Short mmCIF file of C-alpha atoms in Angstrom, two decimals:
data_model
loop_
_atom_site.label_atom_id
_atom_site.label_comp_id
_atom_site.label_asym_id
_atom_site.label_seq_id
_atom_site.Cartn_x
_atom_site.Cartn_y
_atom_site.Cartn_z
CA MET T 1 8.98 119.08 71.88
CA GLY T 2 7.44 117.37 68.96
CA GLY T 3 3.58 117.60 68.65
CA ALA T 4 3.28 120.03 71.44
CA THR T 5 -0.13 121.45 72.37
CA ARG T 6 -0.39 125.11 73.13
CA GLN T 7 -3.12 126.40 75.37
CA PRO T 8 -3.83 129.99 76.59
CA ILE T 9 -3.77 130.74 80.36
CA GLU T 10 -6.16 133.69 80.62
CA ARG T 11 -8.71 132.60 83.12
CA ASN T 12 -9.04 130.44 86.14
CA ASP T 13 -10.66 127.74 83.96
CA ASP T 14 -7.52 127.61 81.82
CA VAL T 15 -5.55 126.61 84.87
CA VAL T 16 -7.74 123.49 85.17
CA ARG T 17 -7.33 122.83 81.55
CA VAL T 18 -3.57 122.90 81.90
CA ARG T 19 -3.74 120.34 84.68
CA HIS T 20 -5.92 118.09 82.52
CA LEU T 21 -3.47 118.49 79.69
CA VAL T 22 -0.52 117.66 81.73
CA ARG T 23 -2.11 114.78 83.39
CA ALA T 24 -3.12 113.30 79.93
CA LEU T 25 0.49 113.60 78.76
CA ALA T 26 1.82 112.03 81.89
CA LEU T 27 -0.47 109.12 81.53
CA GLN T 28 0.58 108.82 77.80
CA CYS T 29 4.29 108.94 78.86
CA ARG T 30 3.54 106.26 81.62
CA LEU T 31 4.82 108.25 84.50
CA SER T 32 4.21 106.66 87.90
CA LEU T 33 1.31 107.83 89.93
CA VAL T 34 3.74 109.76 92.20
CA ASP T 35 5.55 111.48 89.35
CA GLN T 36 2.08 112.31 87.63
CA THR T 37 1.07 114.06 90.82
CA LYS T 38 4.39 115.88 91.17
CA LEU T 39 4.13 117.08 87.53
CA VAL T 40 0.56 118.05 87.65
CA THR T 41 1.11 119.94 91.01
CA ALA T 42 4.05 121.85 89.53
CA ALA T 43 2.11 122.67 86.29
CA SER T 44 -0.72 123.87 88.34
CA GLU T 45 1.41 126.31 90.33
CA LEU T 46 3.26 127.50 87.20
CA ALA T 47 -0.09 128.06 85.37
CA ARG T 48 -1.40 130.02 88.32
CA ASN T 49 1.72 132.07 88.60
CA THR T 50 1.35 132.76 84.73
CA LEU T 51 -2.20 134.06 85.31
CA VAL T 52 -1.82 135.86 88.57
CA TYR T 53 1.69 137.40 88.34
CA GLY T 54 2.23 137.32 84.61
CA GLY T 55 -1.26 138.71 83.66
CA GLY T 56 -1.88 135.58 81.56
CA GLY T 57 0.08 133.87 78.89
CA SER T 58 0.22 130.47 77.42
CA VAL T 59 1.57 126.95 78.00
CA SER T 60 3.14 124.59 75.34
CA ALA T 61 3.25 120.92 76.49
CA GLY T 62 4.16 117.59 75.10
CA LEU T 63 6.24 114.51 75.16
CA VAL T 64 10.00 114.74 74.71
CA THR T 65 12.53 112.03 74.05
CA ARG T 66 16.26 112.45 74.90
CA GLY T 67 19.01 109.93 75.33
CA GLY T 68 16.53 106.98 75.05
CA ARG T 69 14.28 108.43 77.82
CA THR T 70 10.84 109.87 77.42
CA GLY T 71 9.22 112.66 79.50
CA VAL T 72 6.76 115.43 79.69
CA ALA T 73 7.95 118.98 78.92
CA ALA T 74 5.89 122.14 79.62
CA SER T 75 6.85 125.74 78.92
CA PHE T 76 4.84 128.54 80.61
CA GLU T 77 5.21 132.04 79.06
CA ASP T 78 3.90 135.45 79.92
CA SER T 79 4.53 139.07 78.93
CA GLY T 80 4.04 140.35 82.42
CA PRO T 81 6.36 142.46 84.62
CA GLY T 82 8.99 139.86 84.98
CA ILE T 83 10.73 138.81 88.23
CA PRO T 84 13.07 141.47 89.80
CA ASP T 85 14.84 139.20 92.18
CA ILE T 86 15.12 135.61 90.87
CA ASP T 87 17.12 134.43 93.77
CA LEU T 88 14.45 135.64 96.19
CA ALA T 89 11.78 134.12 94.04
CA LEU T 90 13.50 130.75 94.09
CA THR T 91 13.89 130.83 97.90
CA ASP T 92 12.13 128.17 99.78
CA GLY T 93 9.22 129.24 101.65
CA TRP T 94 9.03 132.70 99.80
CA THR T 95 5.59 133.77 98.42
CA SER T 96 4.45 137.09 97.01
CA GLY T 97 0.70 136.12 97.27
CA GLY T 98 -1.75 133.37 96.86
CA GLY T 99 -1.46 130.18 94.81
CA LEU T 100 -0.73 126.82 96.32
CA GLY T 101 2.00 128.16 98.38
CA LEU T 102 4.68 126.08 96.67
CA GLY T 103 6.23 129.02 94.87
CA LEU T 104 8.73 128.49 92.10
CA SER T 105 11.19 126.65 94.55
CA GLY T 106 8.45 123.99 95.30
CA ALA T 107 7.72 123.73 91.60
CA ARG T 108 11.38 123.34 90.78
CA ARG T 109 11.79 120.50 93.43
CA LEU T 110 8.78 118.52 91.89
CA VAL T 111 10.33 118.17 88.45
CA ASP T 112 13.57 116.83 86.98
CA GLU T 113 14.51 119.81 84.98
CA PHE T 114 13.59 123.52 85.57
CA HIS T 115 14.68 126.38 83.58
CA LEU T 116 13.68 130.14 84.28
CA GLU T 117 14.17 133.12 81.94
CA THR T 118 12.87 136.54 82.98
CA GLU T 119 13.39 140.08 82.12
CA VAL T 120 11.76 142.90 84.14
CA GLY T 121 9.21 144.60 82.06
CA ARG T 122 9.28 141.99 79.42
CA GLY T 123 7.93 138.68 80.97
CA THR T 124 8.87 135.26 82.21
CA THR T 125 9.28 131.79 80.71
CA VAL T 126 9.56 128.76 82.94
CA SER T 127 10.15 125.40 81.23
CA VAL T 128 10.05 122.03 83.09
CA VAL T 129 10.56 118.32 82.21
CA LYS T 130 9.52 115.30 84.16
CA TRP T 131 11.11 112.03 82.89
CA ALA T 132 9.56 108.62 83.03
CA ARG T 133 11.75 106.15 85.21
#
């Protein structure tokens, strides 16, 4: 991710800042309005998860190019409790609390690439990419 911007996610205001950052990158990448909305929605959910369940963390986001395609990549990291049951957390309709109600499965459906790494007691990293069409 060349020229990535890193932002803290420590307060509710930071979730709004993440949405603005991702929207600006989506515009720069020339994502369609539908794909912009999908990416911003996924990023909002992931930023909120980072704050609420991970106890805060950060996002690193920027433009990526691979195989002649350009997209927006974002990686959300926290040092929280981790996810004890990844399969359950990725189940459609499952939620452990507030947020947009999309959960990780909803965020995964909204992007083109989704990668989750977690370790109980060590934290979670969720990386996503949305490619321009």
